[in-house]
CSV table of C-alpha atoms in Angstrom, one decimal:
chain,number,residue,atom,x,y,z
C,1,UNK,CA,26.9,-13.3,64.2
C,2,UNK,CA,23.8,-15.5,63.1
C,3,UNK,CA,26.0,-17.8,61.2
C,4,UNK,CA,27.4,-17.9,64.8
C,5,UNK,CA,31.1,-18.0,63.6
C,6,UNK,CA,33.1,-18.0,67.2
C,7,UNK,CA,36.6,-16.8,65.6
C,8,UNK,CA,39.8,-17.9,67.8
C,9,UNK,CA,39.3,-20.1,71.4
C,10,UNK,CA,40.9,-18.7,73.6
C,11,UNK,CA,44.0,-20.3,73.7
C,12,UNK,CA,44.3,-19.2,70.4
C,13,UNK,CA,44.3,-16.3,71.3
C,14,UNK,CA,46.5,-15.9,74.1
C,15,UNK,CA,49.3,-17.9,71.5
C,16,UNK,CA,48.8,-15.1,69.7
C,17,UNK,CA,49.5,-12.3,71.9
C,18,UNK,CA,51.9,-14.8,73.6
C,19,UNK,CA,54.3,-14.8,70.2
C,20,UNK,CA,54.8,-10.8,70.3
C,21,UNK,CA,56.8,-11.8,73.7
C,22,UNK,CA,60.4,-10.9,73.1
C,23,UNK,CA,63.5,-12.8,74.6
C,24,UNK,CA,64.5,-12.0,77.9
C,25,UNK,CA,60.9,-9.7,78.8
C,26,UNK,CA,59.4,-10.0,81.8
C,27,UNK,CA,55.3,-10.1,81.6
C,28,UNK,CA,52.9,-10.0,83.6
C,29,UNK,CA,49.3,-12.1,83.8
C,30,UNK,CA,46.7,-11.3,84.5
C,31,UNK,CA,43.8,-13.4,86.0
C,32,UNK,CA,40.9,-15.1,83.6
C,33,UNK,CA,41.9,-15.6,79.7
C,34,UNK,CA,45.7,-14.2,79.5
C,35,UNK,CA,46.7,-16.6,82.4
C,36,UNK,CA,46.8,-18.7,78.7
C,37,UNK,CA,49.6,-17.2,77.3
C,38,UNK,CA,51.9,-19.4,79.9
C,39,UNK,CA,51.0,-22.8,77.6
C,40,UNK,CA,53.0,-21.1,74.7
C,41,UNK,CA,55.8,-23.2,74.0
C,42,UNK,CA,58.7,-20.4,73.4
C,43,UNK,CA,61.2,-22.5,72.2
C,44,UNK,CA,64.5,-21.1,72.9
C,45,UNK,CA,62.4,-17.5,74.4
C,46,UNK,CA,63.1,-16.8,77.9
C,47,UNK,CA,60.1,-14.8,79.8
C,48,UNK,CA,59.9,-14.6,83.2
C,49,UNK,CA,56.4,-14.6,84.6
C,50,UNK,CA,55.7,-12.4,87.8
C,51,UNK,CA,52.8,-12.5,90.2
C,52,UNK,CA,51.2,-10.0,91.6
C,53,UNK,CA,52.3,-11.7,94.8
C,54,UNK,CA,55.7,-11.1,94.6
C,55,UNK,CA,56.4,-15.0,92.3
C,56,UNK,CA,59.0,-13.8,89.6
C,57,UNK,CA,60.8,-16.7,87.5
C,58,UNK,CA,57.1,-19.1,88.1
C,59,UNK,CA,56.2,-21.7,85.4
C,60,UNK,CA,53.8,-24.8,84.9
C,61,UNK,CA,50.9,-25.1,86.3
C,62,UNK,CA,51.9,-27.5,89.2
C,63,UNK,CA,49.2,-31.5,89.0
C,64,UNK,CA,46.6,-32.4,91.2
C,65,UNK,CA,48.6,-33.8,94.2
C,66,UNK,CA,51.4,-31.8,93.8
C,67,UNK,CA,50.8,-28.8,94.8
C,68,UNK,CA,52.6,-26.4,97.3
C,69,UNK,CA,50.3,-24.6,99.5
C,70,UNK,CA,53.5,-22.2,100.0
C,71,UNK,CA,53.1,-21.1,96.2
C,72,UNK,CA,50.0,-19.9,93.7
C,73,UNK,CA,50.6,-17.7,91.0
C,74,UNK,CA,48.4,-14.5,91.2
C,75,UNK,CA,44.7,-16.4,90.7
C,76,UNK,CA,45.8,-18.4,93.1
C,77,UNK,CA,46.6,-21.3,91.1
C,78,UNK,CA,48.7,-24.0,92.1
C,79,UNK,CA,52.0,-23.4,90.5
C,80,UNK,CA,56.2,-24.0,90.1
C,81,UNK,CA,59.5,-22.4,90.1
C,82,UNK,CA,62.0,-22.0,87.6
C,83,UNK,CA,65.5,-22.4,88.0
C,84,UNK,CA,66.1,-18.0,87.8
C,85,UNK,CA,63.1,-17.4,90.9
C,86,UNK,CA,63.0,-15.4,93.9
C,87,UNK,CA,60.2,-13.8,96.0
C,88,UNK,CA,60.4,-10.3,97.6
C,89,UNK,CA,56.8,-9.5,99.4
C,90,UNK,CA,53.8,-6.8,98.1
C,91,UNK,CA,55.7,-3.6,97.9
C,92,UNK,CA,58.1,-4.7,97.0
C,93,UNK,CA,56.5,-6.9,93.8
C,94,UNK,CA,54.6,-3.7,93.2
C,95,UNK,CA,57.7,-1.8,92.7
C,96,UNK,CA,59.2,-3.5,90.0
C,97,UNK,CA,55.5,-2.9,88.2
C,98,UNK,CA,55.6,1.3,89.2
C,99,UNK,CA,59.7,1.4,87.9
C,100,UNK,CA,59.2,-0.3,84.7
C,101,UNK,CA,60.2,-3.7,84.9
C,102,UNK,CA,57.4,-5.2,83.7
C,103,UNK,CA,57.8,-5.5,79.4
C,104,UNK,CA,54.7,-6.5,79.1
C,105,UNK,CA,51.0,-7.3,80.8
C,106,UNK,CA,48.6,-8.9,78.7
C,107,UNK,CA,45.0,-7.8,81.0
C,108,UNK,CA,41.3,-8.6,80.5
C,109,UNK,CA,38.6,-6.7,79.4
C,110,UNK,CA,35.5,-5.6,79.3
C,111,UNK,CA,35.8,-2.3,76.8
C,112,UNK,CA,38.3,-0.8,74.5
C,113,UNK,CA,38.4,2.1,73.4
C,114,UNK,CA,39.5,3.6,70.1
C,115,UNK,CA,42.0,5.9,72.0
C,116,UNK,CA,43.9,3.3,74.1
C,117,UNK,CA,41.8,3.7,76.9
C,118,UNK,CA,40.6,0.6,78.8
C,119,UNK,CA,37.8,-1.1,81.2
C,120,UNK,CA,38.3,-4.2,83.3
C,121,UNK,CA,36.8,-3.3,86.9
C,122,UNK,CA,33.5,-2.7,87.2
C,123,UNK,CA,31.2,-3.3,85.4
C,124,UNK,CA,28.0,-2.0,84.5
C,125,UNK,CA,25.8,-0.8,87.3
C,126,UNK,CA,28.2,-2.9,90.1
C,127,UNK,CA,28.5,-1.1,93.1
C,128,UNK,CA,32.6,-1.3,94.7
C,129,UNK,CA,34.8,-3.6,92.1
C,130,UNK,CA,37.5,-5.4,91.6
C,131,UNK,CA,41.5,-3.8,90.6
C,132,UNK,CA,43.8,-6.4,91.2
C,133,UNK,CA,46.8,-5.1,89.6
C,134,UNK,CA,44.9,-3.8,87.4
C,135,UNK,CA,45.7,0.3,87.3
C,136,UNK,CA,48.9,-0.4,88.3
C,137,UNK,CA,49.8,-2.7,85.9
C,138,UNK,CA,48.4,-0.4,83.0
C,139,UNK,CA,49.6,2.4,83.8
C,140,UNK,CA,53.2,1.3,84.5
C,141,UNK,CA,54.2,-1.8,81.8
C,142,UNK,CA,56.1,-1.5,78.8
C,143,UNK,CA,53.2,-2.4,77.1
C,144,UNK,CA,49.4,-2.9,77.0
C,145,UNK,CA,48.1,-5.7,75.3
C,146,UNK,CA,44.4,-7.0,76.1
C,147,UNK,CA,42.7,-10.5,75.1
C,148,UNK,CA,39.6,-10.1,75.3
C,149,UNK,CA,35.9,-11.5,73.3
C,150,UNK,CA,34.6,-9.0,70.2
C,151,UNK,CA,31.2,-8.0,72.0
C,152,UNK,CA,29.8,-8.8,74.9
C,153,UNK,CA,26.9,-12.3,75.7
C,154,UNK,CA,24.3,-9.6,74.6
C,155,UNK,CA,26.0,-9.2,71.3
C,156,UNK,CA,27.1,-5.8,72.2
C,157,UNK,CA,31.0,-4.7,70.8
C,158,UNK,CA,33.1,-4.7,73.6
C,159,UNK,CA,35.7,-2.0,70.6
C,160,UNK,CA,34.2,1.0,71.8
C,161,UNK,CA,34.7,4.7,70.5
C,162,UNK,CA,35.1,5.9,74.8
C,163,UNK,CA,34.0,3.3,76.9
C,164,UNK,CA,30.8,3.6,78.8
C,165,UNK,CA,32.6,2.2,82.1
C,166,UNK,CA,35.1,3.2,84.5
C,167,UNK,CA,38.0,3.1,83.0
C,168,UNK,CA,41.3,1.4,84.9
C,169,UNK,CA,43.9,3.7,82.9
C,170,UNK,CA,43.6,6.0,80.5
C,171,UNK,CA,45.9,6.3,76.3
C,172,UNK,CA,47.9,2.7,77.8
C,173,UNK,CA,46.6,-0.2,75.2
C,174,UNK,CA,49.0,-1.3,72.4
C,175,UNK,CA,47.5,-4.5,71.4
C,176,UNK,CA,44.2,-6.2,71.2
C,177,UNK,CA,43.4,-9.8,70.5
C,178,UNK,CA,39.3,-11.1,70.3
C,179,UNK,CA,38.4,-14.0,68.5
C,180,UNK,CA,37.5,-11.8,65.9
C,181,UNK,CA,41.0,-10.3,65.0
C,182,UNK,CA,43.8,-8.8,66.0
C,183,UNK,CA,43.5,-4.6,66.6
C,184,UNK,CA,46.1,-2.2,66.9
C,185,UNK,CA,46.0,0.9,68.7
C,186,UNK,CA,47.7,4.2,66.5
C,187,UNK,CA,47.6,8.3,67.1
C,188,UNK,CA,44.9,7.0,64.6
C,189,UNK,CA,42.6,5.3,65.8
C,190,UNK,CA,42.0,1.0,66.1
C,191,UNK,CA,43.7,-1.0,63.4
C,192,UNK,CA,42.8,-4.2,62.3
C,193,UNK,CA,46.2,-6.0,62.0
C,194,UNK,CA,44.6,-10.0,61.6
C,195,UNK,CA,42.0,-11.8,61.3
C,196,UNK,CA,40.2,-15.2,61.9
C,197,UNK,CA,40.0,-17.9,59.8
C,198,UNK,CA,36.8,-17.8,58.6
C,199,UNK,CA,35.3,-14.3,59.4
C,200,UNK,CA,34.9,-11.6,57.1
C,201,UNK,CA,35.8,-8.1,57.0
C,202,UNK,CA,32.4,-7.3,56.8
C,203,UNK,CA,31.7,-9.5,60.2
C,204,UNK,CA,34.0,-7.9,61.9
C,205,UNK,CA,33.3,-3.7,61.2
C,206,UNK,CA,29.4,-5.3,61.8
C,207,UNK,CA,30.7,-7.0,65.4
C,208,UNK,CA,33.5,-3.2,66.5
C,209,UNK,CA,32.0,-0.5,67.9
C,210,UNK,CA,34.1,2.1,66.6
C,211,UNK,CA,36.0,3.5,63.5
C,212,UNK,CA,38.3,0.2,61.8
C,213,UNK,CA,41.4,1.3,60.3
C,214,UNK,CA,41.2,-1.7,57.8
C,215,UNK,CA,44.7,-2.4,55.5
C,216,UNK,CA,44.3,-3.5,52.1
C,217,UNK,CA,45.9,-6.5,53.3
C,218,UNK,CA,43.9,-8.1,56.2
C,219,UNK,CA,46.2,-11.5,56.5
C,220,UNK,CA,44.2,-14.0,58.7
C,221,UNK,CA,45.4,-15.1,62.7
C,222,UNK,CA,48.7,-16.3,62.5
C,223,UNK,CA,48.4,-19.3,64.5
C,224,UNK,CA,51.1,-22.0,66.6
C,225,UNK,CA,53.5,-24.1,64.7
I,1,UNK,CA,64.1,-10.6,129.7
I,2,UNK,CA,61.6,-9.1,128.7
I,3,UNK,CA,58.2,-10.6,128.5
I,4,UNK,CA,57.7,-14.1,126.8
I,5,UNK,CA,56.4,-12.8,123.6
I,6,UNK,CA,54.2,-16.7,123.3
I,7,UNK,CA,50.7,-16.8,124.4
I,8,UNK,CA,49.4,-19.7,125.0
I,9,UNK,CA,46.4,-20.0,122.8
I,10,UNK,CA,44.7,-17.4,119.4
I,11,UNK,CA,41.8,-17.1,122.0
I,12,UNK,CA,44.7,-14.9,124.3
I,13,UNK,CA,46.4,-13.9,121.5
I,14,UNK,CA,43.2,-11.5,121.0
I,15,UNK,CA,41.6,-11.3,123.8
I,16,UNK,CA,41.7,-7.4,124.7
I,17,UNK,CA,41.2,-6.3,120.9
I,18,UNK,CA,38.6,-3.5,121.6
I,19,UNK,CA,35.7,-1.8,119.8
I,20,UNK,CA,36.9,1.1,116.3
I,21,UNK,CA,39.8,-1.2,115.9
I,22,UNK,CA,42.4,-0.7,112.2
I,23,UNK,CA,43.4,-4.5,111.7
I,24,UNK,CA,45.2,-6.2,108.9
I,25,UNK,CA,45.1,-9.2,107.7
I,26,UNK,CA,47.8,-10.8,105.5
I,27,UNK,CA,47.7,-13.0,103.2
I,28,UNK,CA,47.1,-13.4,99.1
I,29,UNK,CA,44.5,-16.6,97.2
I,30,UNK,CA,44.3,-18.8,101.1
I,31,UNK,CA,48.8,-18.4,101.2
I,32,UNK,CA,50.1,-16.4,103.9
I,33,UNK,CA,46.3,-15.7,105.8
I,34,UNK,CA,45.9,-15.6,109.3
I,35,UNK,CA,43.0,-17.7,109.4
I,36,UNK,CA,43.0,-18.9,113.1
I,37,UNK,CA,43.4,-15.0,114.2
I,38,UNK,CA,39.9,-14.7,111.8
I,39,UNK,CA,37.7,-17.2,114.0
I,40,UNK,CA,39.3,-16.4,117.2
I,41,UNK,CA,38.5,-12.6,116.2
I,42,UNK,CA,35.0,-14.2,115.6
I,43,UNK,CA,34.4,-14.9,119.0
I,44,UNK,CA,36.2,-13.1,121.2
I,45,UNK,CA,33.2,-10.3,119.2
I,46,UNK,CA,35.3,-7.0,118.6
I,47,UNK,CA,33.1,-4.5,116.7
I,48,UNK,CA,32.8,-1.3,115.0
I,49,UNK,CA,36.1,-2.8,113.4
I,50,UNK,CA,36.9,-1.7,109.8
I,51,UNK,CA,39.4,-4.1,108.6
I,52,UNK,CA,42.5,-3.9,105.6
I,53,UNK,CA,43.0,-6.7,103.0
I,54,UNK,CA,44.1,-7.6,99.7
I,55,UNK,CA,40.1,-9.2,99.8
I,56,UNK,CA,37.1,-9.8,102.1
I,57,UNK,CA,37.7,-13.8,101.3
I,58,UNK,CA,40.7,-15.7,100.3
I,59,UNK,CA,39.9,-17.0,97.4
I,60,UNK,CA,38.8,-19.8,95.0
I,61,UNK,CA,41.1,-22.7,96.7
I,62,UNK,CA,40.5,-21.3,100.2
I,63,UNK,CA,37.8,-25.0,101.5
I,64,UNK,CA,34.8,-23.6,101.8
I,65,UNK,CA,33.8,-24.1,105.6
I,66,UNK,CA,37.4,-22.5,107.0
I,67,UNK,CA,37.7,-18.7,108.2
I,68,UNK,CA,37.9,-15.4,106.8
I,69,UNK,CA,37.1,-12.2,106.7
I,70,UNK,CA,32.9,-13.5,106.3
I,71,UNK,CA,33.2,-14.5,109.7
I,72,UNK,CA,33.9,-11.4,110.7
I,73,UNK,CA,31.4,-10.1,108.6
I,74,UNK,CA,29.1,-12.5,109.5
I,75,UNK,CA,29.2,-11.5,112.8
I,76,UNK,CA,28.0,-8.0,112.5
I,77,UNK,CA,31.4,-6.7,113.6
I,78,UNK,CA,32.7,-5.2,110.4
I,79,UNK,CA,32.4,-1.4,109.8
I,80,UNK,CA,34.6,-0.5,106.9
I,81,UNK,CA,36.7,-2.8,104.6
I,82,UNK,CA,39.7,-1.0,102.9
I,83,UNK,CA,40.5,-4.1,100.0
I,84,UNK,CA,41.4,-3.8,95.9
I,85,UNK,CA,38.9,-6.2,95.3
I,86,UNK,CA,34.8,-5.3,96.5
I,87,UNK,CA,33.4,-7.0,94.3
I,88,UNK,CA,33.4,-10.2,92.9
I,89,UNK,CA,35.4,-10.1,89.3
I,90,UNK,CA,32.4,-13.4,88.0
I,91,UNK,CA,29.4,-12.3,87.9
I,92,UNK,CA,28.5,-16.1,88.8
I,93,UNK,CA,29.5,-15.4,91.7
I,94,UNK,CA,29.2,-13.9,95.6
I,95,UNK,CA,30.7,-12.9,98.2
I,96,UNK,CA,29.1,-11.8,101.5
I,97,UNK,CA,30.4,-8.8,102.0
I,98,UNK,CA,27.9,-7.2,98.8
I,99,UNK,CA,25.6,-8.9,100.5
I,100,UNK,CA,26.3,-6.2,103.4
I,101,UNK,CA,28.0,-3.2,101.1
I,102,UNK,CA,24.6,-3.6,98.7
I,103,UNK,CA,22.5,-2.6,101.7
I,104,UNK,CA,24.2,0.0,103.5
I,105,UNK,CA,26.0,-1.8,106.1
I,106,UNK,CA,29.5,-2.4,105.9
I,107,UNK,CA,31.7,1.4,103.7
I,108,UNK,CA,34.2,0.3,101.6
I,109,UNK,CA,37.7,2.3,100.4
I,110,UNK,CA,37.9,0.2,96.3
I,111,UNK,CA,42.4,0.5,96.7
I,112,UNK,CA,44.3,-0.6,93.7
I,113,UNK,CA,47.1,-3.4,94.8
I,114,UNK,CA,50.0,-1.6,94.5
I,115,UNK,CA,48.9,1.5,96.3
I,116,UNK,CA,47.5,-0.7,99.0
I,117,UNK,CA,50.8,-1.8,99.1
I,118,UNK,CA,52.5,1.1,99.2
I,119,UNK,CA,50.7,2.5,101.5
I,120,UNK,CA,51.6,0.0,104.4
I,121,UNK,CA,54.7,0.3,103.0
I,122,UNK,CA,54.8,3.9,103.8
I,123,UNK,CA,52.6,3.6,107.7
I,124,UNK,CA,56.1,0.9,108.8
I,125,UNK,CA,58.8,3.7,106.8
I,126,UNK,CA,57.5,6.4,108.8
I,127,UNK,CA,56.5,8.2,105.3
I,128,UNK,CA,52.9,10.5,106.0
I,129,UNK,CA,52.1,10.1,102.3
I,130,UNK,CA,53.5,9.1,98.3
I,131,UNK,CA,52.7,9.8,94.7
I,132,UNK,CA,51.9,6.9,92.5
I,133,UNK,CA,50.9,7.1,88.9
I,134,UNK,CA,48.2,4.2,89.6
I,135,UNK,CA,44.7,5.2,89.6
I,136,UNK,CA,45.1,8.2,87.1
I,137,UNK,CA,42.8,9.6,85.2
I,138,UNK,CA,40.6,6.8,86.8
I,139,UNK,CA,36.7,7.2,88.9
I,140,UNK,CA,39.0,6.7,92.1
I,141,UNK,CA,41.5,9.7,91.0
I,142,UNK,CA,38.6,12.5,91.1
I,143,UNK,CA,38.5,15.4,93.3
I,144,UNK,CA,41.6,14.1,94.8
I,145,UNK,CA,44.9,15.5,94.8
I,146,UNK,CA,47.5,15.4,91.9
I,147,UNK,CA,51.0,16.1,91.2
I,148,UNK,CA,53.0,16.8,87.5
I,149,UNK,CA,56.6,15.1,88.3
I,150,UNK,CA,58.9,15.1,85.0
I,151,UNK,CA,56.1,15.8,83.1
I,152,UNK,CA,53.9,12.6,84.3
I,153,UNK,CA,51.2,13.2,86.7
I,154,UNK,CA,50.5,10.9,89.6
I,155,UNK,CA,48.1,10.8,92.1
I,156,UNK,CA,48.0,12.1,96.3
I,157,UNK,CA,48.2,8.7,98.6
I,158,UNK,CA,48.3,8.5,102.0
I,159,UNK,CA,49.8,5.9,104.8
I,160,UNK,CA,48.2,3.7,106.7
I,161,UNK,CA,48.9,2.8,110.0
I,162,UNK,CA,47.5,0.1,111.5
I,163,UNK,CA,46.5,-0.2,115.2
I,164,UNK,CA,46.9,-4.4,114.9
I,165,UNK,CA,48.9,-6.6,112.0
I,166,UNK,CA,47.3,-10.4,111.8
I,167,UNK,CA,49.7,-12.2,109.8
I,168,UNK,CA,50.9,-15.7,109.1
I,169,UNK,CA,54.5,-17.3,109.0
I,170,UNK,CA,56.2,-20.5,108.3
I,171,UNK,CA,58.8,-20.5,110.8
I,172,UNK,CA,60.0,-18.7,114.3
I,173,UNK,CA,62.3,-17.6,117.2
I,174,UNK,CA,60.9,-16.6,120.4
I,175,UNK,CA,62.4,-13.1,119.7
I,176,UNK,CA,59.9,-12.9,117.0
I,177,UNK,CA,62.3,-13.1,114.1
I,178,UNK,CA,60.3,-13.9,111.5
I,179,UNK,CA,60.7,-16.4,108.1
I,180,UNK,CA,58.2,-16.6,105.1
I,181,UNK,CA,58.0,-19.7,102.8
I,182,UNK,CA,57.6,-18.9,98.6
I,183,UNK,CA,54.3,-16.3,98.1
I,184,UNK,CA,53.6,-16.8,101.5
I,185,UNK,CA,55.7,-13.4,102.1
I,186,UNK,CA,53.1,-11.3,100.1
I,187,UNK,CA,51.7,-8.7,102.4
I,188,UNK,CA,52.3,-10.0,105.9
I,189,UNK,CA,55.5,-8.1,106.8
I,190,UNK,CA,53.9,-5.0,105.6
I,191,UNK,CA,51.1,-5.3,107.4
I,192,UNK,CA,53.2,-5.9,110.5
I,193,UNK,CA,55.5,-2.8,110.0
I,194,UNK,CA,52.5,-0.1,109.1
I,195,UNK,CA,51.2,-2.0,112.7
I,196,UNK,CA,51.0,-1.3,116.1
I,197,UNK,CA,51.0,-4.5,117.5
I,198,UNK,CA,51.3,-7.7,115.1
I,199,UNK,CA,50.2,-11.0,116.0
I,200,UNK,CA,51.5,-14.1,114.3
I,201,UNK,CA,50.2,-17.4,113.2
I,202,UNK,CA,52.7,-19.9,113.6
I,203,UNK,CA,53.6,-22.5,110.6
I,204,UNK,CA,56.4,-24.5,112.4
I,205,UNK,CA,57.6,-25.0,116.4
I,206,UNK,CA,59.0,-21.5,117.8
I,207,UNK,CA,62.5,-21.7,117.7
I,208,UNK,CA,64.7,-20.7,120.3
I,209,UNK,CA,66.3,-16.7,120.3
I,210,UNK,CA,69.3,-17.2,117.3
I,211,UNK,CA,68.4,-20.6,116.1
I,212,UNK,CA,67.4,-18.1,112.4
I,213,UNK,CA,70.8,-16.6,111.0
I,214,UNK,CA,70.8,-13.2,110.9
I,215,UNK,CA,70.7,-12.5,106.9
I,216,UNK,CA,67.4,-14.7,106.8
I,217,UNK,CA,65.0,-12.9,108.8
I,218,UNK,CA,62.2,-11.8,106.7
I,219,UNK,CA,60.7,-10.0,109.5
I,220,UNK,CA,62.8,-8.5,112.1
I,221,UNK,CA,61.4,-9.4,115.9
I,222,UNK,CA,60.9,-5.9,116.7
I,223,UNK,CA,58.1,-5.2,114.7
I,224,UNK,CA,56.3,-8.5,116.5
I,225,UNK,CA,54.5,-8.4,119.1
I,226,UNK,CA,52.8,-11.7,119.7
I,227,UNK,CA,53.4,-15.3,118.8
I,228,UNK,CA,51.1,-18.7,118.5
I,229,UNK,CA,51.9,-21.7,117.5
I,230,UNK,CA,49.1,-23.5,115.2
I,231,UNK,CA,48.4,-27.2,116.8
I,232,UNK,CA,48.0,-30.0,113.4
I,233,UNK,CA,44.4,-30.2,111.9
I,234,UNK,CA,41.9,-30.9,113.0
I,235,UNK,CA,42.2,-28.4,116.3
I,236,UNK,CA,43.8,-25.7,113.9
I,237,UNK,CA,43.4,-24.8,109.9
I,238,UNK,CA,45.5,-25.4,107.9
I,239,UNK,CA,45.6,-24.9,103.9
I,240,UNK,CA,44.9,-27.9,101.6
I,241,UNK,CA,44.7,-30.2,99.0
I,242,UNK,CA,40.8,-30.1,97.5
I,243,UNK,CA,41.2,-34.2,97.4
I,244,UNK,CA,42.3,-33.8,101.7
I,245,UNK,CA,39.5,-31.0,101.8
I,246,UNK,CA,37.2,-33.2,101.8
I,247,UNK,CA,38.5,-35.8,105.0
I,248,UNK,CA,39.2,-32.8,107.2
I,249,UNK,CA,35.4,-31.3,106.1
I,250,UNK,CA,33.9,-34.7,107.5
I,251,UNK,CA,36.1,-34.7,110.1
I,252,UNK,CA,35.3,-31.4,111.1
I,253,UNK,CA,31.7,-31.6,110.9
I,254,UNK,CA,31.9,-35.0,113.4
I,255,UNK,CA,33.6,-33.2,116.1
């Protein structure tokens, strides 16, 4: 990192995981970086965005001055509704989550471990925490993707052997996008699937805190169109 | 005809709330938050309260001078909070709650958001406890009862009954049948069903009984006990677009 390599932008990270969404999927995006997934152009695919506050089928953010003051997504941002939209109360919204109707949740994270554990609700040394809907989503969504930075501000790895801070859920993560690449949690451990343009395998390995499975061919991270 | 549920002011609606009450507050990220009832309760002054809500403030879209649970906390009225957020989500953010919590002046119970909603739903549905997969394997589950169903581990959670619910609705008729608009519904009907006494701040003029088609009622009036129509701003508190907030804050300061 002495060369100042940054890798992917946050939008590029979210575009890459959004490419994994399949036609008809119900998707829940965590606050922070993952909200950028909704900017991706899904073309002919129908993606139904679900928010914890009971909004099913929300669309793009509204422009300034045109906000519906009764309508926000889980991040408190004013959004529009798509024609298929429906609204339920909080208990039904989490019934949708716990009963396995969410195809994928994309969450931010402080740490992810090679066994699929991850942590995103409590920083080291913090009193209290911010769980929101993350524990319900992580335990119950069919797929759990993380969109996060490769290292902390101090340069410490966020991809680790075992989480050092309290976990959100255990063994649930499928896919991790960082600014350095795309990683898959496999039964054998964490595998590097794609690498950010301009970064070397050695740079990725040096900033990862666990053993990394590296195939012979690691293509660059796929970019939008 | 039984006693009217329509109260002339927020002060009247909260006047008898005793010290030590457990109160649930609806709302999610400003929308559906009982802002006017927060203000009335802070003036009423009941102490030793247990406050149940998604968080301890209204989120980033709340006008900076609007009443939230923070008014009750600053007023030393709160003994304990039960929330899905008891810390800021960003290191740069500061919560009034955190100042009090870190000094040990307030107790807190941190609950996953879906568990919080379901604990309220259970209280309103006559269910004393339930099992959920959320939080299994985490610090929150340590030392607590779990059980395996169909090969999967679940955590036992208990219903959370309330003394009072403070909620906000879009429309009401005089019997207390309510409709919410868009994402305003969130925790509001759940808080009401979990509570012995539900107090509602209503956005539109309260309609005659029967004006809302029974098929369109989101919360039946049997769960509603007291209602107050919210006056227009600046007297009443309403969420505003950013451009309108600045003007209203200036008006309020001039008042």
